Coordinates of C-alpha atoms and ligand atoms in Angstrom, one line a residue:
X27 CA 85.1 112.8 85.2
X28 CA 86.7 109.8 87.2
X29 CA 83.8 108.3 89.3
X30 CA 86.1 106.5 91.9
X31 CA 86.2 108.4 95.1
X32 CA 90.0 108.2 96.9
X33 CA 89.9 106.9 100.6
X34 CA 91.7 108.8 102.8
X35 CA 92.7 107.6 106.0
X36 CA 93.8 109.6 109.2
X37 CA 92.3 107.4 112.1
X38 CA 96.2 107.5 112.8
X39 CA 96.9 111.3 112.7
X40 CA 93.8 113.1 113.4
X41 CA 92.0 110.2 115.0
X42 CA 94.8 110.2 117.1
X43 CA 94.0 113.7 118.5
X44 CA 90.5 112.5 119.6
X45 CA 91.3 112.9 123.7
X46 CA 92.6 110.2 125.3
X47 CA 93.2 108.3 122.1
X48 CA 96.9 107.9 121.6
X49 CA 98.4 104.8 120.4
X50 CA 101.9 103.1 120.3
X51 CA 103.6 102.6 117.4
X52 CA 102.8 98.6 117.5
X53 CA 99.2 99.5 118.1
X54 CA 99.6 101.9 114.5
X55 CA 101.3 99.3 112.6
X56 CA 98.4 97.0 113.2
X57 CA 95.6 99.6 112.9
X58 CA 97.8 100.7 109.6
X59 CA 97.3 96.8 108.4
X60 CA 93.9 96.6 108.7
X61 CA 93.7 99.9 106.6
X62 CA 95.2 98.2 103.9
X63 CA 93.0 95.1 104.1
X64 CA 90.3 97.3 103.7
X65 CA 92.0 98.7 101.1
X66 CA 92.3 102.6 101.8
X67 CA 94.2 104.3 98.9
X68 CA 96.0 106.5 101.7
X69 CA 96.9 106.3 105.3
X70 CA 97.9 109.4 107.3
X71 CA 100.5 107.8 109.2
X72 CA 101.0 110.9 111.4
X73 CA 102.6 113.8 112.1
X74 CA 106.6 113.0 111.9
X75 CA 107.7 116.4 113.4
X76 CA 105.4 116.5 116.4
X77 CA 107.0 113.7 118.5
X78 CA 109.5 111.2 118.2
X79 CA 106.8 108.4 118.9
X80 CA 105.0 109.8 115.3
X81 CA 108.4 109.9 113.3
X82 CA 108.8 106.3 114.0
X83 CA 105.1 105.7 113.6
X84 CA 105.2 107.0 110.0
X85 CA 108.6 105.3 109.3
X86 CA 107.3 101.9 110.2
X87 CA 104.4 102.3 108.3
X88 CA 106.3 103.5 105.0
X89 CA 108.1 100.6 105.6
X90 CA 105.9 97.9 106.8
X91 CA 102.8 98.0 105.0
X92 CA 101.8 97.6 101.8
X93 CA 99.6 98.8 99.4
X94 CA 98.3 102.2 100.3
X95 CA 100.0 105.4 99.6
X96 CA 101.2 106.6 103.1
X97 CA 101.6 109.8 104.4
X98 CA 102.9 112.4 107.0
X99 CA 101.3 115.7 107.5
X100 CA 103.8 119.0 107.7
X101 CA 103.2 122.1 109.2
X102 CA 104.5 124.7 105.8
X103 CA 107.6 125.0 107.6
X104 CA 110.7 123.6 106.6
X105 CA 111.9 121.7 109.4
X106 CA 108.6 119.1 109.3
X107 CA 108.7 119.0 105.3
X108 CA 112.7 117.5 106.2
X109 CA 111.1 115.6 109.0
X110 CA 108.1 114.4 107.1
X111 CA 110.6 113.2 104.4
X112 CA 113.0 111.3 106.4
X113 CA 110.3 109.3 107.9
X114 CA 108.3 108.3 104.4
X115 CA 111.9 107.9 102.9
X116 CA 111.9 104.2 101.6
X117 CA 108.6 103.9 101.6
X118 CA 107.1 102.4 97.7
X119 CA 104.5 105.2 97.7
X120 CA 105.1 108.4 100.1
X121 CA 103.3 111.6 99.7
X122 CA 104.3 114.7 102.1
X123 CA 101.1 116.6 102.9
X124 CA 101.7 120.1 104.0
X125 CA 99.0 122.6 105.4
X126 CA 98.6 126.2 106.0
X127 CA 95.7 128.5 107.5
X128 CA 93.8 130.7 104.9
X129 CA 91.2 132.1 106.6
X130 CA 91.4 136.1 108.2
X131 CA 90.3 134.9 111.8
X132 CA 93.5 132.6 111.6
X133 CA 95.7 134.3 109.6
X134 CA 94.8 137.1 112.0
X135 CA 94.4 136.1 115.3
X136 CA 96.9 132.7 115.4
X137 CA 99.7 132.8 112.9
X138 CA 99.9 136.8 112.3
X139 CA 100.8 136.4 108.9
X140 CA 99.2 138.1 106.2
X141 CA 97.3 136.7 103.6
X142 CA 100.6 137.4 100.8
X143 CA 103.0 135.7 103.3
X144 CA 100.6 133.1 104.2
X145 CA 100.7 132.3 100.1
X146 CA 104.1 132.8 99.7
X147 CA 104.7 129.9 103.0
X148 CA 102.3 127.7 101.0
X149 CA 104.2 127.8 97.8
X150 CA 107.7 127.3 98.7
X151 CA 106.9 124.7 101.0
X152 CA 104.9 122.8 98.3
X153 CA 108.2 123.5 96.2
X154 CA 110.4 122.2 99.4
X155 CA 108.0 119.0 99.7
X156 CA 108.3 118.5 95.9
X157 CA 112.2 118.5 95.6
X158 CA 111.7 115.6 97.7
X159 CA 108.4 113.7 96.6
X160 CA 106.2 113.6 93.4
X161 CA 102.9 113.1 95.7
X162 CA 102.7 116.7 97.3
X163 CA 99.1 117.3 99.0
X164 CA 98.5 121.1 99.8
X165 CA 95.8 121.3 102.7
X166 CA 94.2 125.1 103.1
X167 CA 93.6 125.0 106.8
X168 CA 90.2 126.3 107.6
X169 CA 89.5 126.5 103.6
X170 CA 85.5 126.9 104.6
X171 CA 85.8 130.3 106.6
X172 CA 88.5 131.7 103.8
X173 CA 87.4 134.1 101.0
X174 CA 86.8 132.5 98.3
X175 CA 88.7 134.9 95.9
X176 CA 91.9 134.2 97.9
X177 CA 91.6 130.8 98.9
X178 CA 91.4 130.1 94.6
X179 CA 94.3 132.5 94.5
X180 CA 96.4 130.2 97.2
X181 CA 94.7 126.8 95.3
X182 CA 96.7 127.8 91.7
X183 CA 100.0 128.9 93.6
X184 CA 100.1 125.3 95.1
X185 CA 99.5 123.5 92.1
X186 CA 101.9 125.6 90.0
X187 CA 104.6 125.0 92.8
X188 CA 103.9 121.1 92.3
X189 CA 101.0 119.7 94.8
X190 CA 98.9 117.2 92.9
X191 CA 95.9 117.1 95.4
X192 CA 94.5 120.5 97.1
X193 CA 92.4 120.3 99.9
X194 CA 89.5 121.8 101.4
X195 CA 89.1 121.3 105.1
X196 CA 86.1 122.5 107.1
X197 CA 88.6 122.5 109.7
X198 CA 86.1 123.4 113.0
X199 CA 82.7 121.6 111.4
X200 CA 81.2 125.1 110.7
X201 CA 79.8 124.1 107.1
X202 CA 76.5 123.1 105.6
X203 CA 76.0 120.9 102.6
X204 CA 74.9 123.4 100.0
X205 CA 77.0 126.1 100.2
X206 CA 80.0 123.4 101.0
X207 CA 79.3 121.8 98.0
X208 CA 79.5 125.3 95.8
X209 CA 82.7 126.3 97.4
X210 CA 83.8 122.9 96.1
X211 CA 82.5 123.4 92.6
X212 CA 83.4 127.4 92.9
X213 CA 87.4 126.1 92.9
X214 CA 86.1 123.7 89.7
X215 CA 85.5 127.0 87.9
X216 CA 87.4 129.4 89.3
X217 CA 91.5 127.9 89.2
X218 CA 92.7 127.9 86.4
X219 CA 95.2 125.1 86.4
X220 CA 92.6 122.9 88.7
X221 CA 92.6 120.1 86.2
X222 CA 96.5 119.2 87.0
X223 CA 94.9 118.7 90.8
X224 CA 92.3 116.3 92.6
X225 CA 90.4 117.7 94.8
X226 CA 90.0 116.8 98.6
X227 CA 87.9 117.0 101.6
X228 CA 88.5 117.1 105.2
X229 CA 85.4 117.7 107.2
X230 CA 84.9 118.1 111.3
X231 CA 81.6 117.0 113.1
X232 CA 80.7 120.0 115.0
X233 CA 77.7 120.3 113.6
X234 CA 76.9 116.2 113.1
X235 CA 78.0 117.0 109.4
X236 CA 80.7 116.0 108.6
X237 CA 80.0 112.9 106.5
X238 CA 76.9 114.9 104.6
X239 CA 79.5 118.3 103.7
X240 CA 81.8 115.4 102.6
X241 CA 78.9 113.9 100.2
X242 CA 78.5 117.5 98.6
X243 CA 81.8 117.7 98.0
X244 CA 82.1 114.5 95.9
X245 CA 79.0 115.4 94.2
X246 CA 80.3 118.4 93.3
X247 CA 83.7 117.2 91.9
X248 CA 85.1 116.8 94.7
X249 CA 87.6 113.1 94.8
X250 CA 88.9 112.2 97.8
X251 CA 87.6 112.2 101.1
X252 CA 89.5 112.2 104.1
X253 CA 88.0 110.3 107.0
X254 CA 88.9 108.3 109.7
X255 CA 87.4 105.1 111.6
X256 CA 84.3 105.2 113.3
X257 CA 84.7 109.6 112.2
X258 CA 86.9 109.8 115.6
X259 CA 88.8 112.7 115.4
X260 CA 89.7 116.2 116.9
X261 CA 86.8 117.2 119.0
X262 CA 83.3 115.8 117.7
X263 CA 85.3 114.0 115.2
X264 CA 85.8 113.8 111.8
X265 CA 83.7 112.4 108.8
X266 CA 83.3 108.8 109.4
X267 CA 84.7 106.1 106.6
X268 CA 82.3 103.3 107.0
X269 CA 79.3 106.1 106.3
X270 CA 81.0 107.7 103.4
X271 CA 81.8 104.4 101.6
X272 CA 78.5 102.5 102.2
X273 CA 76.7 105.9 101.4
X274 CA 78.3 105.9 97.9
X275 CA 77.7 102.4 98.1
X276 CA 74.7 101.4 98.2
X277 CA 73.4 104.4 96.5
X278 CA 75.5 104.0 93.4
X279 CA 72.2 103.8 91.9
X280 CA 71.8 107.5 92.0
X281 CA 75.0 109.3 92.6
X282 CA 77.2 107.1 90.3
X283 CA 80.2 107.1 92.2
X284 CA 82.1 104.2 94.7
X285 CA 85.2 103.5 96.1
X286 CA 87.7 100.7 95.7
X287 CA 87.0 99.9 99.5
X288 CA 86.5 96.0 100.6
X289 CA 83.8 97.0 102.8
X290 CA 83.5 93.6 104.2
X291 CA 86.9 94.6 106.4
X292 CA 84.8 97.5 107.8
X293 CA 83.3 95.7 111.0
X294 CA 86.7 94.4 111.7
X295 CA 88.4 97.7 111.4
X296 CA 85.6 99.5 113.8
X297 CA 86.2 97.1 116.5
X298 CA 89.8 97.0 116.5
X299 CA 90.1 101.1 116.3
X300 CA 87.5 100.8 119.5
X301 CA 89.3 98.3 120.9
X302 CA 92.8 99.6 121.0
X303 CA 91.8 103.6 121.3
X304 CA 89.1 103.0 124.1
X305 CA 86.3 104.9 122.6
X306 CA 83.6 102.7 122.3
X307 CA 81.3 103.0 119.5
X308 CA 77.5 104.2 120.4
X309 CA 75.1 101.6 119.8
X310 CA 72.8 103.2 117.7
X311 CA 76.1 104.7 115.2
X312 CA 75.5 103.5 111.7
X313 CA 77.0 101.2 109.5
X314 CA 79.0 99.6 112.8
X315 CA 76.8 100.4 116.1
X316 CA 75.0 97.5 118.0
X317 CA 72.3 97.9 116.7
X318 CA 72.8 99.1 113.2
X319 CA 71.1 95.6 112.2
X320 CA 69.1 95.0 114.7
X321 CA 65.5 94.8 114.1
X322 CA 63.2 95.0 117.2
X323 CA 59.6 96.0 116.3
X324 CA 57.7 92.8 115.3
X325 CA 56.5 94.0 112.2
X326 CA 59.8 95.0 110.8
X327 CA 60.9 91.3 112.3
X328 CA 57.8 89.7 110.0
X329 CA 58.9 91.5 107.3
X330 CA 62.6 90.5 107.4
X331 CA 61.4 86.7 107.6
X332 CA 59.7 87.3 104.5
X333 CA 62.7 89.0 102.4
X334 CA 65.9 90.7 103.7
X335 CA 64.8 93.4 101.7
X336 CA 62.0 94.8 103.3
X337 CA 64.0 96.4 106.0
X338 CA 67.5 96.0 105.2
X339 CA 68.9 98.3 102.8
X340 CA 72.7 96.9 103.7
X341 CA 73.0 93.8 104.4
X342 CA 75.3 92.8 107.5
X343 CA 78.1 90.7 105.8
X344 CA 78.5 93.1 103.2
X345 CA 80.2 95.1 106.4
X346 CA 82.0 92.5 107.5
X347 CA 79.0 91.7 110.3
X348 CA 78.2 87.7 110.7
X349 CA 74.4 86.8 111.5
X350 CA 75.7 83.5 112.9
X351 CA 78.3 84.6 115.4
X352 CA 81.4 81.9 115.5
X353 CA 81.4 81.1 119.2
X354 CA 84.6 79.3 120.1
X355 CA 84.9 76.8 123.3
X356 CA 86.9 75.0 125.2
X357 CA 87.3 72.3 122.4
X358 CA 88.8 74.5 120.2
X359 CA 92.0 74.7 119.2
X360 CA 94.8 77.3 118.1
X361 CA 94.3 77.1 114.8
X362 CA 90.3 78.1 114.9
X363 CA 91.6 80.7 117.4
X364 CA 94.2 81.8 114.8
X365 CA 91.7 82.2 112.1
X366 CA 88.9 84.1 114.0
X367 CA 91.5 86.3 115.2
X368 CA 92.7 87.2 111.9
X369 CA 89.0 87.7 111.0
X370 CA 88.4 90.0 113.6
X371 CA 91.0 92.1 111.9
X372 CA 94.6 91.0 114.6
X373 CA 97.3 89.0 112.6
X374 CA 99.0 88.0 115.8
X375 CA 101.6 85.6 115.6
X376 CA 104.5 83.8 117.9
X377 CA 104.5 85.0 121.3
X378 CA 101.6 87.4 121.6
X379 CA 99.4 84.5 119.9
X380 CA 100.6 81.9 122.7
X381 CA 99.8 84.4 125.6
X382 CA 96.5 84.7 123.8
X383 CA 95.6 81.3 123.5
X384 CA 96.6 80.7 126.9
X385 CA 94.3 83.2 128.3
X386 CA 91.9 82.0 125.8
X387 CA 92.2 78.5 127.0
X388 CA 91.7 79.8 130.8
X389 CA 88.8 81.8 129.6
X390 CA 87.1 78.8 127.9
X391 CA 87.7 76.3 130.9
X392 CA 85.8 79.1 133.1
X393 CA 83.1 80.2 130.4
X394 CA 81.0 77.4 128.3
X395 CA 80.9 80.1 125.3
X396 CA 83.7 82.0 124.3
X397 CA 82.5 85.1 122.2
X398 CA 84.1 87.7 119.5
X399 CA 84.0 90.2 122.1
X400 CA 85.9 88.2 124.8
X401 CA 89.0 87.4 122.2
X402 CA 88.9 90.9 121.4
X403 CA 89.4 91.6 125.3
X404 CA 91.9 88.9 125.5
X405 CA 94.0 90.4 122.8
X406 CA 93.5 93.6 123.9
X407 CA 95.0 92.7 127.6
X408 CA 97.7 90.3 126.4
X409 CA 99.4 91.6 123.1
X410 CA 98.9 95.0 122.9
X411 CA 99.0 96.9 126.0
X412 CA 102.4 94.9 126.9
X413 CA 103.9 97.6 124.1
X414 CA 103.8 100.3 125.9
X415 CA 106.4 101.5 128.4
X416 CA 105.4 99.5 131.2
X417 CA 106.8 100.7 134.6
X418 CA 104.1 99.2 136.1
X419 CA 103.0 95.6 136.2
X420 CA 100.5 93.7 138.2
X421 CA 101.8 90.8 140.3
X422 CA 99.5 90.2 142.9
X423 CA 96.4 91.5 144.1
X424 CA 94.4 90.6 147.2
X425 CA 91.2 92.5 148.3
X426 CA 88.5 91.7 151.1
X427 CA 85.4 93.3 151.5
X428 CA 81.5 92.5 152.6
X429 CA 79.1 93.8 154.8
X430 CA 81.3 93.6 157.9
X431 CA 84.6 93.3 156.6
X432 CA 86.1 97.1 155.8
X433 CA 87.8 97.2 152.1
X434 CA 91.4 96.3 152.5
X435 CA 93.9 95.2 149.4
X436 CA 97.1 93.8 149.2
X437 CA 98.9 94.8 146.0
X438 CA 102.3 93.8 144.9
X439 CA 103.5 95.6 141.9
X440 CA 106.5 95.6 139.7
X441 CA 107.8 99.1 139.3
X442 CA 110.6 99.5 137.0
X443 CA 111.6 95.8 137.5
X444 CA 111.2 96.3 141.6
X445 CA 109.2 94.2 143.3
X446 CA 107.0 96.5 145.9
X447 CA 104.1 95.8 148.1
X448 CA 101.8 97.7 150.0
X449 CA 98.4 97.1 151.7
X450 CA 95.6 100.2 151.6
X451 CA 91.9 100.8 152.3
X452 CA 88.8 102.3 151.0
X453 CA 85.3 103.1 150.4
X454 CA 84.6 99.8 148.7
X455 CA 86.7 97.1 146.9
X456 CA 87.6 98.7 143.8
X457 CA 88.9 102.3 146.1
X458 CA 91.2 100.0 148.4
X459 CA 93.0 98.4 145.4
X460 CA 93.1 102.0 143.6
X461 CA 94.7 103.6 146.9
X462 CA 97.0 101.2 147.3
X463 CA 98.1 100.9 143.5
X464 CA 98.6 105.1 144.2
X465 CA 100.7 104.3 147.1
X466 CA 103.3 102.4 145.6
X467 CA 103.0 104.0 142.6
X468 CA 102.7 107.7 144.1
X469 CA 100.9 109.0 140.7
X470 CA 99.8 112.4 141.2
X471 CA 97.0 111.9 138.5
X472 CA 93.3 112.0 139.1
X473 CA 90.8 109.8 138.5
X474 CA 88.0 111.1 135.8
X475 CA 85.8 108.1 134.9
X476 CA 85.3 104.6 135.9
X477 CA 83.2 102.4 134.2
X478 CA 82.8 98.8 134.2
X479 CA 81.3 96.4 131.2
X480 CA 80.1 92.7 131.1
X481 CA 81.4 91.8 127.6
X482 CA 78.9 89.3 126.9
X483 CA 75.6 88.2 129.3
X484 CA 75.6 86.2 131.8
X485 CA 77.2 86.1 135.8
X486 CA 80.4 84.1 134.3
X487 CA 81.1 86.8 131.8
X488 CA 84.5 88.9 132.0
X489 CA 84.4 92.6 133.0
X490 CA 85.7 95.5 131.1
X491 CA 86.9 98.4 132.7
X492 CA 88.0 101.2 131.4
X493 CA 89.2 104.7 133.1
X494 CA 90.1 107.6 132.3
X495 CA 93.1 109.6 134.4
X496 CA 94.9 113.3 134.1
X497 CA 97.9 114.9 134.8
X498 CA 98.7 117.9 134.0
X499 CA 97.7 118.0 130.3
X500 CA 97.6 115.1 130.0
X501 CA 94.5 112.7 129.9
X502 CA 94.8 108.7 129.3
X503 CA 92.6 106.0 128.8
X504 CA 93.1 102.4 130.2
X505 CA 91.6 99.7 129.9
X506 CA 91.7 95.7 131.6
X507 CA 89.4 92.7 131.0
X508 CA 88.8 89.7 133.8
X509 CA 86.2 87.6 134.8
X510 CA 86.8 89.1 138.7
X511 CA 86.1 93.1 137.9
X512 CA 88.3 93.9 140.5
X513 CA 91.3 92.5 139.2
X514 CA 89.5 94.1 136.0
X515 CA 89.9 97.6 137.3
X516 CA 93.4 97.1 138.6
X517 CA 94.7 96.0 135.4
X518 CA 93.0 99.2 133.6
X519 CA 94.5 101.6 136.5
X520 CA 97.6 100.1 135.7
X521 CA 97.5 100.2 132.2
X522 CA 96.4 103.9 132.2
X523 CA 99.2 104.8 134.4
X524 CA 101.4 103.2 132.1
X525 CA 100.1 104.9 129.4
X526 CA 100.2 108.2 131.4
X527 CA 104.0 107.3 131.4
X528 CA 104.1 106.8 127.8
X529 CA 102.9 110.7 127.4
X530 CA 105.1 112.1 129.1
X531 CA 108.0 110.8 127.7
X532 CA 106.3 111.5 124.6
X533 CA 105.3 114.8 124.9
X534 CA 103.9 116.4 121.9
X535 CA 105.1 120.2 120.9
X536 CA 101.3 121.8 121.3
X537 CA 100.5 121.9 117.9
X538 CA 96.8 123.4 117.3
X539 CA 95.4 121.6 114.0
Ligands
KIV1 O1 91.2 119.9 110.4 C1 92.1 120.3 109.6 O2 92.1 121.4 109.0 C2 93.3 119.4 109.6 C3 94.3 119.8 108.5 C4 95.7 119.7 109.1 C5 94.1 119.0 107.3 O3 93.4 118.4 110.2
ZN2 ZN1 91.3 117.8 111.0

């Protein structure tokens, strides 16, 4: 049996549904780019049906990048197999990947189907998804709670309607490693026509599992995993693609099995999925955290001067991590700042790298050291948050506050092209220039989290600020970067009620995965 292990990719489809996590279709294109530096064999480019904002997603993708197969998912229903289609149409390599339920409880309960019709969905929509592609993927929604007799039942009907890769998705994290593992090698034994198929894996976190049910899978036959960047996903996530790949990795040795994955773009893709989603990566996450490499005991320390070896069973570059971090001043120029963009994963060019090394340049005359993490801010505030629909823009924004002075700002904002001031007060600094913003803006969301970064030591360092508003069903993330935090937490208030405006226009039919 083949020993290379398929990456699949869905940071862009189900790392999407993480809450809070929704990207523009500029933001995909360059996530979707970095995939293919790292050299994914699929990307899940979304869900074309569910909005207009994921159509165009999964058409610029088919279009724009190279490489990778790429892929929308479709409900088994006919008008997202059409829908799917006309956004991968044109693309070198499109594959249409259509899922239904299998187990009782959903069968049951959600879609009130019975098991026959559920099978007889599956197939002609394999059959409908085949008259338009050769690279069908049938998905068995909730395949780990399904009867094994049936689920190798609905497994043969889709590969004799046409899919070429079944799989097997432990779609609410409820599996463990063993019996996962035999399911996996049960379908090996028990379909007939299995050998026309390659098996896949889709595993949830619920259970902090994900990536090891995904292991048992693949040493059970099982080849290719579905996983997404730093295992964001639905809920607790989904299995995480920096662990899978530098588990098979590094212990080729005993499980005889890799991936064709450049892992030395992995860093790069971690920060830039954390940098443009908002969810920061824990420190202690492997593979990518803070302090994946980071040796603080003194013994493990004297050991490490001695050889690498002793404590380090991965070493840092081979992730894409640099021991010597690049720091770039006020002396450097654009082309250094080109280049260490491009290693940190952005190819920005034209006018969002000119705004960029502006602020860069700014940044540099205010800081001595400009780090990795302060580039990533500046791109972050200055190419790719001006892509969404921005009603709201920052013009001005005054605030005074101390011991006897009571919290006032003076805001001027740009709302649909309109120039509108207002003055406000509050409990502290960051409160006035909040109120205020809601004044002219008269949002009607709430404010759930506030939290506020230094991106690198020191008093000089800018501040991160992310929030985190609702309305209605909706729930944003924002984020803004500045040396002064209060212009910081404007700029993310700002950016989250923009992409609160970005939403809504986009609402998304509720579509339970
Ligand atoms: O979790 C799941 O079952 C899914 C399917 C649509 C593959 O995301
Ligand atoms: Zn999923």
């Amino acid at each position: 049996m083949d020993n290379r292990v398929r990456i699949f990719d869905t940071t862009l489809r189900d790392g999407e549904q993480s809450p809070g996590a929704s990207m523009n279709v500029e933001e995909k294109i360059m996530v979707a780019k970095q995939l293919a530096k790292l050299g994914v064999d699929v990307i899940e480019a979304g869900f074309a049906f569910s909005s207009p904002g994921d159509f165009e997603a999964v058409r610029r993708v088919a279009q724009e990048v190279e490489g990778p197969v790429v892929c929308s998912l479709a409900r088994a229903k006919p008008e997202d197999i059409d829908s799917a289609w006309g956004a991968l149409k044109g693309a070198p390599r499109p594959r249409i990947h259509t899922f239904i339920s299998t187990s009782d409880i959903h069968l049951k309960h959600q879609f009130r189907l019975t098991r026959k019709e559920a099978l007889k969905r599956a197939v002609e929509m394999v059959e409908r998804a085949r008259g338009y592609v050769e690279d069908v993927e049938f998905s068995a929604m909730d395949a780990s709670r399904t009867e094994p007799e049936y689920l190798y039942e609905v497994i043969e009907a889709a590969i004799g309607a046409g899919a070429s890769t079944i799989n097997i998705p432990d779609t609410v994290g409820y599996a463990l490693p063993q019996p996962f593992g035999e399911l996996i090698k049960g379908i090996r034994e028990n379909v007939g026509n299995i050998g026309k198929a390659m098996i896949s894996v889709h595993c949830h976190n619920d259970l902090g599992l994900a990536v090891a049910n995904s292991l048992a899978a693949v040493v059970n036959g099982a080849r290719q995993v579905e996983c997404t960047i730093n295992g964001i996903g639905e809920r607790a996530g989904n299995c995480s693609l920096e662990e899978i790949v530098m588990i098979l990795r590094t212990r080729k040795d005993l499980l005889g099995l890799d991936t064709s994955i450049n892992t030395e773009q992995i860093y790069p893709a971690s920060r830039l999925v954390s940098g443009i989603t908002g969810i920061m990566v824990q420190p202690n996450k492997a593979i990518v955290g803070d302090n994946a490499f980071a040796h603080e005991s003194g013994i493990h320390q004297d050991g490490l001067l001695k050889d690498k070896t002793t404590y380090e069973i991965m070493r840092p570059e081979s992730v894409g991590i640099s021991r010597s971090k690049l720091v770039l001043g006020k002396h450097s120029g654009r082309h250094a700042f080109k280049t260490r963009l491009s290693e940190l994963g952005y190819d920005i060019t034209g006018e969002g790298l000119d705004k960029a090394f502006e602020r860069f340049k700014k940044l540099a005359d205010k800081k001595k050291e400009v780090f990795d993490e302060d580039i990533e801010a500046i791109v972050q505030d200055e190419v790719l948050r001006l892509d969404l629909t921005e009603r709201y823009k920052l013009v001005k924004l005054n605030v005074r506050s101390g011991t006897d002075t009571p919290p006032t700002a003076e805001a001027v904002l740009e709302v649909d092209g309109k120039t509108v001031s207002e003055e406000g007060h509050g409990d502290g600094p960051v409160d006035a220039a909040y109120n205020t913003i809601a004044k002219i803006t008269g949002t009607k969301s709430t404010l759930l989290k506030y939290s506020v970064n230094a991106i690198t030591g020191g008093t000089d360092a800018q501040g991160e600020v992310s929030v985190r508003l609702k309305e209605g069903e909706h729930t944003v993330l924002g984020q803004g970067s500045h040396t002064d935090i209060i212009v910081a937490s404007a700029k993310a208030y700002i950016n989250a009620l923009n992409r609160l405006e970005y939403k809504k226009k986009e609402r998304k039919e509720n579509l339970i995965l």
